[in-house]
Short mmCIF file of C-alpha atoms in Angstrom, two decimals:
data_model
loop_
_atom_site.label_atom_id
_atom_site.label_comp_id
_atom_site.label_asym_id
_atom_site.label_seq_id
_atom_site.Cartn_x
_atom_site.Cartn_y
_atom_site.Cartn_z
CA UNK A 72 27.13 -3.24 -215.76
CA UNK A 73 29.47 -4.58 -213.11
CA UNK A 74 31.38 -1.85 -211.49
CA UNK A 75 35.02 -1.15 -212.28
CA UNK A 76 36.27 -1.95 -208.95
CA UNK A 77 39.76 0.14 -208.37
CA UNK A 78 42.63 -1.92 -206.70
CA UNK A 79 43.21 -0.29 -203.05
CA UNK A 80 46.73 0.24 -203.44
CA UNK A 81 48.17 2.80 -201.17
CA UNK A 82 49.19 5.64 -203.14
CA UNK A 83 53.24 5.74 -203.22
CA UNK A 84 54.11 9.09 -203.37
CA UNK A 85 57.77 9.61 -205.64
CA UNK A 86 59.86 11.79 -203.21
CA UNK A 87 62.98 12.13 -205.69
CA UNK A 88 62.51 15.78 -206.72
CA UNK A 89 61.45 16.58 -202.84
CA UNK A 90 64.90 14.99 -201.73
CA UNK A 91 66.60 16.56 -204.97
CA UNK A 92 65.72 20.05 -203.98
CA UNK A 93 65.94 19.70 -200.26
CA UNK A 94 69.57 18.79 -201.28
CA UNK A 95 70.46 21.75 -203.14
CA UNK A 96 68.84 24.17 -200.11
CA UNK A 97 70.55 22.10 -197.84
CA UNK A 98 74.27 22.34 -199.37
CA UNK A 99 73.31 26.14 -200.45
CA UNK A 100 72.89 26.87 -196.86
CA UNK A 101 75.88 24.59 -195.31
CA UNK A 102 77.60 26.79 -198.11
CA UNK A 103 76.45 30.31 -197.23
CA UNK A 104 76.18 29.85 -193.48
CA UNK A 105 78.71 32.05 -190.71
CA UNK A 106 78.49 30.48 -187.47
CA UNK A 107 77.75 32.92 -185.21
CA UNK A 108 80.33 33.19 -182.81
CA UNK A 109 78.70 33.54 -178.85
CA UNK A 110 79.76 36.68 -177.57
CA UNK A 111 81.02 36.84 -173.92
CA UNK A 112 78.00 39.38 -173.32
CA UNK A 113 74.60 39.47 -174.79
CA UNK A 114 74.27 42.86 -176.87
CA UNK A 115 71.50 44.48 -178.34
CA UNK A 116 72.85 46.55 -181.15
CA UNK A 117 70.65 49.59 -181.45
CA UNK A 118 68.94 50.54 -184.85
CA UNK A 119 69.85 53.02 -187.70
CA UNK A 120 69.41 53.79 -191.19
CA UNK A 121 72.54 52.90 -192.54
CA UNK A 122 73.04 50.54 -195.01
CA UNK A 123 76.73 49.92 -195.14
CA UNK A 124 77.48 46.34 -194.45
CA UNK A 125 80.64 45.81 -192.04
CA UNK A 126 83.93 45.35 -193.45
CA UNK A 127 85.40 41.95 -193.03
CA UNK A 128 88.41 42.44 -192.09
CA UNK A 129 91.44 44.51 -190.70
CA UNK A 130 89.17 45.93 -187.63
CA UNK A 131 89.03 45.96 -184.03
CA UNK A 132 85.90 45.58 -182.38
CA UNK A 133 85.28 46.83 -179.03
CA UNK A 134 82.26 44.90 -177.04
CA UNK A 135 80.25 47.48 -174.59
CA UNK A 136 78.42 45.41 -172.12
CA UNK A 137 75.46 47.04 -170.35
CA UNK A 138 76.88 45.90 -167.37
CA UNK A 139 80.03 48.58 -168.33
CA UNK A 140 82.74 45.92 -169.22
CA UNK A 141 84.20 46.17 -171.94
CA UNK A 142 85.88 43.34 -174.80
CA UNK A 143 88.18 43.64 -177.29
CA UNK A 144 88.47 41.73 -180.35
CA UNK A 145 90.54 41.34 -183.85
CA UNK A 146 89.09 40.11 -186.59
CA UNK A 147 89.16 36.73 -187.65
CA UNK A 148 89.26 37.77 -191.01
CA UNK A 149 92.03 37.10 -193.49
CA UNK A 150 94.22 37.92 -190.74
CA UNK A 151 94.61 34.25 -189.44
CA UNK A 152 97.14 34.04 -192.20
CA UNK A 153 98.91 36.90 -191.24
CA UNK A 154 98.91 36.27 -187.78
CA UNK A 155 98.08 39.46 -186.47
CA UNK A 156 96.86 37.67 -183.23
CA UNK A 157 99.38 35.86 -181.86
CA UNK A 158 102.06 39.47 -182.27
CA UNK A 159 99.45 41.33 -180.41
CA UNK A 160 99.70 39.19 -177.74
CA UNK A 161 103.11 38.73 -177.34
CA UNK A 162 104.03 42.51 -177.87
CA UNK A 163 101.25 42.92 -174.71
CA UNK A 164 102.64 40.00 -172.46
CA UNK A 165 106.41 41.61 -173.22
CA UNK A 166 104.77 45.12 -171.76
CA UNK A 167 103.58 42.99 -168.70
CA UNK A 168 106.41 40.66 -168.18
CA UNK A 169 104.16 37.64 -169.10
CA UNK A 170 105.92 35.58 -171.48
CA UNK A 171 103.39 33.23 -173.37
CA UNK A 172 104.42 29.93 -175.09
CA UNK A 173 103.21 28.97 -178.66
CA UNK A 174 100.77 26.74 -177.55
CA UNK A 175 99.15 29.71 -175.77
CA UNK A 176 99.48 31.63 -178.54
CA UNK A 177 97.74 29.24 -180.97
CA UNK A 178 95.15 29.22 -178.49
CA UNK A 179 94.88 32.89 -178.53
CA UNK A 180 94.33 32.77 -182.05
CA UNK A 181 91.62 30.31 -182.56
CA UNK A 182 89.94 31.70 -179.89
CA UNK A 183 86.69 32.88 -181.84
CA UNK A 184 85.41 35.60 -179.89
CA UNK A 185 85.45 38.72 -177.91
CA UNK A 186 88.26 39.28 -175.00
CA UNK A 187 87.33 40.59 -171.60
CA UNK A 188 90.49 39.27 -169.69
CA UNK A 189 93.40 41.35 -167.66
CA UNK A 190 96.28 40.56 -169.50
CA UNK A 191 97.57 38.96 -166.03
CA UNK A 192 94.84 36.54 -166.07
CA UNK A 193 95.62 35.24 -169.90
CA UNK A 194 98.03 32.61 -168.82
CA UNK A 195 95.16 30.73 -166.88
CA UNK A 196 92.53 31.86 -169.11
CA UNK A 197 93.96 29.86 -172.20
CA UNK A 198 94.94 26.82 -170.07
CA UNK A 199 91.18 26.69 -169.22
CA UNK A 200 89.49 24.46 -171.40
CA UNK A 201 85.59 24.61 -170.55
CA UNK A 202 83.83 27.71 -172.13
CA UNK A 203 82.03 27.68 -168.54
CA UNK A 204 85.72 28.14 -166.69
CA UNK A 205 86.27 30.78 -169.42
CA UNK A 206 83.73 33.20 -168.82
CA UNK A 207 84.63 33.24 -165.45
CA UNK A 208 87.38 35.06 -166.44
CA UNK A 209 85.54 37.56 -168.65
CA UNK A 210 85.44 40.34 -166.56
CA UNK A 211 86.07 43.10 -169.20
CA UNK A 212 89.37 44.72 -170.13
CA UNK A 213 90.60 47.03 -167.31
CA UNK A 214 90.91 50.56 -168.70
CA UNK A 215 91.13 53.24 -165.63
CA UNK A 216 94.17 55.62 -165.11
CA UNK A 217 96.48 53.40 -163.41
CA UNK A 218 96.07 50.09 -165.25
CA UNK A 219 94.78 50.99 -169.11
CA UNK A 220 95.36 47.96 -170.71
CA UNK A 221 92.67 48.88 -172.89
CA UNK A 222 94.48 51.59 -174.52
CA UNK A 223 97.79 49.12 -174.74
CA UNK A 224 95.54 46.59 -176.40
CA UNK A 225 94.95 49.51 -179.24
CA UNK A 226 98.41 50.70 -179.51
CA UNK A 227 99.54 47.79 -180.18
CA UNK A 228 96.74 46.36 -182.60
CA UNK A 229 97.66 49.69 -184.68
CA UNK A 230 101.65 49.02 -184.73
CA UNK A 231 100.88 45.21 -185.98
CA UNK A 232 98.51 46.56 -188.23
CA UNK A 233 98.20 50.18 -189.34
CA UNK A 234 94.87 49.54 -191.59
CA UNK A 235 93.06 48.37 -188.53
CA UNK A 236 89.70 50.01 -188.15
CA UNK A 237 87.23 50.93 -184.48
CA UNK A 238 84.62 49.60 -184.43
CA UNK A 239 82.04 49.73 -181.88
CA UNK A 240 79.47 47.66 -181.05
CA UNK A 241 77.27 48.83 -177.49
CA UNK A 242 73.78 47.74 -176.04
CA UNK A 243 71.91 50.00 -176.41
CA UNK A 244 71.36 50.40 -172.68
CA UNK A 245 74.99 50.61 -172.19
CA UNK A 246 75.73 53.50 -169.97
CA UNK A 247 77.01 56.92 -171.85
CA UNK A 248 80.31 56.97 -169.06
CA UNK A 249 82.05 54.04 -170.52
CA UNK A 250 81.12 55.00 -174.41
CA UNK A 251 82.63 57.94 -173.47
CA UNK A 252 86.08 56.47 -171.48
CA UNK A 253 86.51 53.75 -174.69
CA UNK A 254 85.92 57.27 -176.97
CA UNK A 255 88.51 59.14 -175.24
CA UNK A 256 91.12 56.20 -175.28
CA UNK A 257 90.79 55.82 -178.82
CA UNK A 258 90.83 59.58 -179.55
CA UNK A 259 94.20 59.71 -177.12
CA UNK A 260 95.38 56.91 -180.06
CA UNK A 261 94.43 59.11 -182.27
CA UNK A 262 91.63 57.27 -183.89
CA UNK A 263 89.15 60.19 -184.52
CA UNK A 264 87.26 57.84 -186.80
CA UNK A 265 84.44 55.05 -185.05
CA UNK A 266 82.38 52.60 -186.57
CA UNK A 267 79.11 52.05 -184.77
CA UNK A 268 78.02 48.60 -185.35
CA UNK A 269 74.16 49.24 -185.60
CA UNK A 270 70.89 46.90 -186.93
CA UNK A 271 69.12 48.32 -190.02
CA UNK A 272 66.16 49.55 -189.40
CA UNK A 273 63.94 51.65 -192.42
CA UNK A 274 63.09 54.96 -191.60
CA UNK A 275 61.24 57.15 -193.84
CA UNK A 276 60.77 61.11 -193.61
CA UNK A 277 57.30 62.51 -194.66
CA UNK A 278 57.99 64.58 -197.84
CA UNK A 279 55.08 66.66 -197.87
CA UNK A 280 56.08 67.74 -194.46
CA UNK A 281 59.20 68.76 -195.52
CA UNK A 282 57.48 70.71 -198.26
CA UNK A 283 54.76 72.44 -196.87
CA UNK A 284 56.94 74.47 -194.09
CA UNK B 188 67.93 5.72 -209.16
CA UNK B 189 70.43 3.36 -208.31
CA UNK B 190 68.66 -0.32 -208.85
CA UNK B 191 69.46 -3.03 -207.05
CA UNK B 192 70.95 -6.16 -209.08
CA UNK B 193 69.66 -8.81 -207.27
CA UNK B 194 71.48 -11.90 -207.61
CA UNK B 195 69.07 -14.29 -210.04
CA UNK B 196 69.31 -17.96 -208.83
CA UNK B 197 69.89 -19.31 -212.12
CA UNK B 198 71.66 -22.56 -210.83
CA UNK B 199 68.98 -23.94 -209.05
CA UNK B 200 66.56 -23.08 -212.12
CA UNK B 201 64.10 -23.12 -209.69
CA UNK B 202 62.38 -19.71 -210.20
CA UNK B 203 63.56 -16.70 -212.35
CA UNK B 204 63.70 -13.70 -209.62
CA UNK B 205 61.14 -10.80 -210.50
CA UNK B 206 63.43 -8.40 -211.82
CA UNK B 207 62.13 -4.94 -210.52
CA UNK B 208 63.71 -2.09 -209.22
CA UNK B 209 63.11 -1.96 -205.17
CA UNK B 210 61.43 0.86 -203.94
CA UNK B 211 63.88 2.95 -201.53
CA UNK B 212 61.68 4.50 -198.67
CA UNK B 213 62.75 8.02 -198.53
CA UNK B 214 60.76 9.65 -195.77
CA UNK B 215 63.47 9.52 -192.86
CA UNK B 216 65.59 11.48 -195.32
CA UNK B 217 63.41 13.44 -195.99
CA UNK B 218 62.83 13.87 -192.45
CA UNK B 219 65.97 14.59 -191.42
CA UNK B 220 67.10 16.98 -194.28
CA UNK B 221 64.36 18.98 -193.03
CA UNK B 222 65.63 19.12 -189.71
CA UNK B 223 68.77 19.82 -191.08
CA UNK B 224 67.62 22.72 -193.11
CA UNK B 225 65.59 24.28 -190.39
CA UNK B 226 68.74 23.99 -188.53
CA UNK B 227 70.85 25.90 -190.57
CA UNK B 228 68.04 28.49 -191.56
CA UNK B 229 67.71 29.60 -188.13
CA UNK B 230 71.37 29.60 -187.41
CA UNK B 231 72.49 31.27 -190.44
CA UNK B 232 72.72 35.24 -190.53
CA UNK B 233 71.36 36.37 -193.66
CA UNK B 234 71.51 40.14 -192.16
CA UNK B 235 75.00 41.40 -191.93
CA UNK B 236 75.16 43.95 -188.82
CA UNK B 237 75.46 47.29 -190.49
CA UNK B 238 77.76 50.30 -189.53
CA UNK B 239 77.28 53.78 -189.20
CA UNK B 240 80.40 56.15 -189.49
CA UNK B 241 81.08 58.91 -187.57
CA UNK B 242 84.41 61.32 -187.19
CA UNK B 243 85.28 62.85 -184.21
CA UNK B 244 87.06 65.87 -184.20
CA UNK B 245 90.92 65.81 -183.29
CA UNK B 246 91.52 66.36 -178.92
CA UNK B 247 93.18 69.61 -178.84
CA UNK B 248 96.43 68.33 -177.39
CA UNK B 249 98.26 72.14 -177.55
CA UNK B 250 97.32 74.45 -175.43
CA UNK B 251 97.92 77.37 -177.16
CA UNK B 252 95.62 76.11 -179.73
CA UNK B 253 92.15 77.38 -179.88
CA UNK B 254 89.09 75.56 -180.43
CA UNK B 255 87.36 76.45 -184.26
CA UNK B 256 85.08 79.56 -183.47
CA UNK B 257 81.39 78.58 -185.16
CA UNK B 258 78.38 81.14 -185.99
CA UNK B 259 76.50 81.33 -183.21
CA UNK B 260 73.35 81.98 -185.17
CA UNK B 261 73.49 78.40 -186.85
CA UNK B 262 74.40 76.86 -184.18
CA UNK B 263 71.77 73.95 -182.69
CA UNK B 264 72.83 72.37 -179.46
CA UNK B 265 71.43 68.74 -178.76
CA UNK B 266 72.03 67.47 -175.17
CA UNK B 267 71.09 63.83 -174.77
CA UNK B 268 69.28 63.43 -171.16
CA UNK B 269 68.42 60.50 -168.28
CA UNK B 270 65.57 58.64 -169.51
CA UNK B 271 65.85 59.40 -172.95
CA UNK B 272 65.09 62.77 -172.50
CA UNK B 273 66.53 65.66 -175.17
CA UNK B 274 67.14 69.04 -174.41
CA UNK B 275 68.05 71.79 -176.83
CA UNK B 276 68.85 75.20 -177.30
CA UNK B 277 70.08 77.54 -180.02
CA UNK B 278 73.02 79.47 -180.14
CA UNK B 279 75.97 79.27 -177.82
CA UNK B 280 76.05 80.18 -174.29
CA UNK B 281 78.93 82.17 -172.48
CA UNK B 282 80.68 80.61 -169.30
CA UNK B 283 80.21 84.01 -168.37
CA UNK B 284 76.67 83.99 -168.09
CA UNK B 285 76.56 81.26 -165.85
CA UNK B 286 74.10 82.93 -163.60
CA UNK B 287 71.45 83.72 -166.02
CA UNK B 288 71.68 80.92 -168.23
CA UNK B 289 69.17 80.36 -171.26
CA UNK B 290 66.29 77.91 -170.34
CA UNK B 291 66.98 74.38 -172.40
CA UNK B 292 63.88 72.86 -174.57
CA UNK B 293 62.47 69.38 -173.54
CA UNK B 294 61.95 67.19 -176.72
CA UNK B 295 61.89 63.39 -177.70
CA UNK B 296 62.94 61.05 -179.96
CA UNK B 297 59.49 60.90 -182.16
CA UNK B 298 59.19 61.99 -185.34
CA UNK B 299 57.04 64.89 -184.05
CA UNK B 300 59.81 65.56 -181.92
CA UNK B 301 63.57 66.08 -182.40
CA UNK B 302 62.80 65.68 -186.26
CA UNK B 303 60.20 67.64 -186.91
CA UNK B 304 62.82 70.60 -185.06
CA UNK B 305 65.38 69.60 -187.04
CA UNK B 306 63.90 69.22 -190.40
CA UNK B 307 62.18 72.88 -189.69
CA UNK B 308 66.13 73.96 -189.50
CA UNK B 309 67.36 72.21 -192.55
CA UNK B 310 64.14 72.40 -194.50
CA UNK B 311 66.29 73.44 -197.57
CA UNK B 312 68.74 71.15 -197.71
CA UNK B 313 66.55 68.65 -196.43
CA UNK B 314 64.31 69.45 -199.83
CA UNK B 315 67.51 69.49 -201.66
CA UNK B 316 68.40 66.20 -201.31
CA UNK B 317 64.79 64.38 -200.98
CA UNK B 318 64.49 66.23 -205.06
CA UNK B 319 67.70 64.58 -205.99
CA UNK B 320 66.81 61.32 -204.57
CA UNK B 321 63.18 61.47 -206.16
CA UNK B 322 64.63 62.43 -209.60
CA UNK B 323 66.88 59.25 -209.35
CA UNK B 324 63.96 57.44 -208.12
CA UNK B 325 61.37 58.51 -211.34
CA UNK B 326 65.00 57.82 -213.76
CA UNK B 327 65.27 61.26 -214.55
CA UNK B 328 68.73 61.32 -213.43
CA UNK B 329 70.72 58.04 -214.37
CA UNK B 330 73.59 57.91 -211.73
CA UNK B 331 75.29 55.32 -210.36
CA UNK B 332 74.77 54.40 -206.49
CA UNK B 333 78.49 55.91 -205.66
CA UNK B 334 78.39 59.04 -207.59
CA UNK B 335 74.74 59.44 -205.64
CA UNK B 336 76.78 59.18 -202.34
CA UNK B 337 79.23 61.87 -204.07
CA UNK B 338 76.81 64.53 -205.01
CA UNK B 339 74.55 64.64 -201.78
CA UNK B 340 77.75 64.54 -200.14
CA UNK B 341 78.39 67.76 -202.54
CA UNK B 342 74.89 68.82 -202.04
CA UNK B 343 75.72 68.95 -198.26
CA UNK B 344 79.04 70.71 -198.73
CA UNK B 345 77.38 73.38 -200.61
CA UNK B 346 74.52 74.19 -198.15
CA UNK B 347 75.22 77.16 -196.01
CA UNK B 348 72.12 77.80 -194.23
CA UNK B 349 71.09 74.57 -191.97
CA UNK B 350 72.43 74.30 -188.66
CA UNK B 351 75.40 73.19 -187.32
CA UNK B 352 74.67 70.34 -184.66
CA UNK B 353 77.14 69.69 -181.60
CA UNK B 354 75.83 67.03 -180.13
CA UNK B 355 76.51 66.32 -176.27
CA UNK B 356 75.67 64.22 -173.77
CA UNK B 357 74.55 64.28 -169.87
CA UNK B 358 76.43 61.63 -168.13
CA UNK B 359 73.21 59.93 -167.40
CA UNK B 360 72.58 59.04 -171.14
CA UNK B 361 72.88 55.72 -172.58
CA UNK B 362 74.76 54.26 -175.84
CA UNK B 363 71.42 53.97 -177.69
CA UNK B 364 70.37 57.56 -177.17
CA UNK B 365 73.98 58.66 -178.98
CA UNK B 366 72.64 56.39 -181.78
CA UNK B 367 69.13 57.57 -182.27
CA UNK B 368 71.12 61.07 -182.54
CA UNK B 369 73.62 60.52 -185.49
CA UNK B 370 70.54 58.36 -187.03
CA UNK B 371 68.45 61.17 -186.91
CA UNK B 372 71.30 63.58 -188.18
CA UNK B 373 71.20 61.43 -191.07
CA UNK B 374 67.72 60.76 -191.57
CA UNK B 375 67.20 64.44 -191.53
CA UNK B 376 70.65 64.92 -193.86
CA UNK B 377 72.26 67.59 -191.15
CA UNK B 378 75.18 68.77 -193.54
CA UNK B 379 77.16 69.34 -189.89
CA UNK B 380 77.25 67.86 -187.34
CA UNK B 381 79.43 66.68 -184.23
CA UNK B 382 79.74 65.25 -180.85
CA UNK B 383 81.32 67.24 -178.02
CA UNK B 384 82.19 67.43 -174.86
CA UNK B 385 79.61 69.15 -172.31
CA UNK B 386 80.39 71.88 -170.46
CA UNK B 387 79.68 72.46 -166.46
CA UNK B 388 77.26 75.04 -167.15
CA UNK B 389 75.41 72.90 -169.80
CA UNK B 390 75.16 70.28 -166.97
CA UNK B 391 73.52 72.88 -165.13
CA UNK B 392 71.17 74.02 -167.33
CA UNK B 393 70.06 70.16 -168.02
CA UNK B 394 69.18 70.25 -164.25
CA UNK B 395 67.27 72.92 -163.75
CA UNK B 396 65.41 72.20 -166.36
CA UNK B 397 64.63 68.30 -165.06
CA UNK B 398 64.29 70.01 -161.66
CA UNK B 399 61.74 72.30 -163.60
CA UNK B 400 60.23 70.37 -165.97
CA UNK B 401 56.98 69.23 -164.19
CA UNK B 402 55.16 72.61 -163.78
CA UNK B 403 57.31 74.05 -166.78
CA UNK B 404 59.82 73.56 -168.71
CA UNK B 405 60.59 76.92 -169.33
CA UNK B 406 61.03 78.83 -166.14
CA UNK B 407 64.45 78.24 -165.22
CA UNK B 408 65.59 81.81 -164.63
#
């Protein structure tokens, strides 16, 4: 019997469904995805148990450095709309005499991340255009006796909006001091009530231990 | 699949053109949607950061206003350390006394340590709540995940026996230690607890017991 000799054909594989499905993660991500914004300072939230997620909007989050500087920033919530940005700012330049122009203040509010700048310093800050030449100017928000802009910064987050929540968010090797300084300005605000931004982390207690005692 | 029409050269009526669909090569899609979605799977960030609440209590701003007196016998005072060192001691101490102060305990932040003290403390409520939650677990209590919040909240409120925490801190201690402290307040479901101020003579007692701490930790007076 003469053997059945198969055609060499090089096998053509169909890669419809493959593309098909690669499509629908792809858009499902594109969809889902936050850009993480680059913060000024790298920070290594420390770990808890808690399982609340953060709110969204109407908070202020203040950025401990482990180098002790200190950012501020608004959410970028749904408060692009109401503009909670730009009236910050120009309530803070009218305390310093600075007057900024809408172009500055548009800048302001797109800006995406976390503030570290002397309110003196904003002017040439926003006319910087290079996020290089930016972070030169990130040299944390002043907050000692004689020049706490940090604590102007709060008052006048909570006038634009009264809803606005603390929220902090420290390295974990960040130094107790300026935990404490940022806790005492808040709690001379008045803001008794903190939001530590933390990483979950499952922790579970031994039951038996409990029960045996 | 879209098909290409090709044009059929009819006019010439040379040759009827083979009339089959043209294979589209797909791999460099294919290759590049999977860049694309490693791309975005890395950069996306599936786990929100997470929040942990805590209230201070109100700065005394009058001065004729007197700081809430506590029972001494419940309370449990947690001083966070350099090096992430904890020291504790119970009951209050007397600015008074500042010359024969009460030697401070050396723990850590293992399980065997600062829990295992506190859970001894709060053993009841501590059972209290891991019951509830195990009854919810095995569905012999149907309750919904906020009224669960509500009633260990209510189981806390109740409790009158565990300790009542103030937490402080040695200005040597980091943001991380401050952390691991509420965690473990709420790992070990503390019904009370708060972060202070420390006082000089706490300071004190911190150093004599670093000071002391090699040969012993206990002979500070």
């Amino acid at each position: 019997m003469p053997k059945i000799k198969l055609p060499t054909k090089s096998p053509h594989i169909d890669m419809t469904p493959m593309v098909d499905l690669f499509s629908v993660v792809l858009t499902f991500l594109m969809l889902t995805t936050t850009m993480r914004q680059p913060e000024p300072a790298t920070v290594d939230t420390p770990f808890s148990i808690s399982e609340k997620p953060t709110p969204d909007f109407n908070t202020m989050t203040f950025l401990l450095s482990n180098d002790d500087r200190v950012f501020i920033n608004f959410d970028n919530g749904p408060d692009t709309l109401l503009k909670y940005r730009p009236k910050i700012l120009t309530l803070m330049g009218t305390r310093y005499g600075v007057e900024f122009t809408p172009a500055e203040l548009r800048e302001f509010e797109k800006y995406p991340s976390s503030l570290g700048v002397p309110i003196l310093k904003m002017k040439e800050f926003l006319a910087t255009k290079d996020s290089k030449g930016r972070d030169a100017f990130q040299i944390g928000i002043p907050l000692d006796s004689t020049d706490n802009q940090l604590s102007l910064w709060i008052l006048y987050a909570r006038q634009v909006n009264p809803n606005i929540q603390a929220c902090l968010k420290g390295d974990s090797k960040t130094g107790f001091s300026t935990v404490k300084k940022v806790l005492d300005i808040l709690q001379e605000k008045n803001v008794n009530r903190f939001n530590l931004i933390t990483s979950l982390e499952a922790t579970k207690i031994n039951l038996e231990e409990i029960q045996q005692q | 699949m879209a098909e290409i029409i090709q044009e059929e050269k009819v006019k010439g009526g040379k040759k009827k053109a083979k009339k089959h669909a043209p294979h589209i090569d797909m791999t460099p899609m294919v290759d590049l949607m999977c860049l694309l979605i490693t791309f975005f799977m890395l950069t996306t960030a599936f786990s929100k950061a997470k929040i942990m609440e805590i209230v201070l209590p109100e700065k005394i701003k009058d001065p004729n206003q007197k700081a809430p007196v506590i029972a001494a016998s419940r309370t449990l005072n947690i001083i966070l350390g350099p090096d992430n060192k904890l020291f504790w001691y119970p009951a209050t101490v007397k600015e008074e006394d500042y010359n024969n102060l009460p030697p401070v305990m050396e723990t850590d932040f293992s399980a065997a340590g600062i829990r295992q003290m506190l859970l001894e403390r709060n053993r009841t409520l501590a059972r209290k709540i891991a019951d509830f939650n195990n009854q919810v677990i095995s569905g012999k209590i149907v309750i919904s995940q906020d009224s669960l919040l509500s009633a260990i909240r209510k189981l806390k409120n109740d409790d009158d026996t565990g300790p009542i925490v103030l937490i402080k801190a040695y200005k040597k201690a980091n943001y991380g230690n401050f952390v691991d402290i509420l965690d473990e307040m709420n790992i070990c479901g503390i019904a009370r607890y708060t972060f202070v101020d420390i006082a000089w003579y706490e300071e004190k007692m911190v150093e004599t017991a670093i000071g002391s701490s090699p040969p012993a930790s206990t002979s500070t007076n």
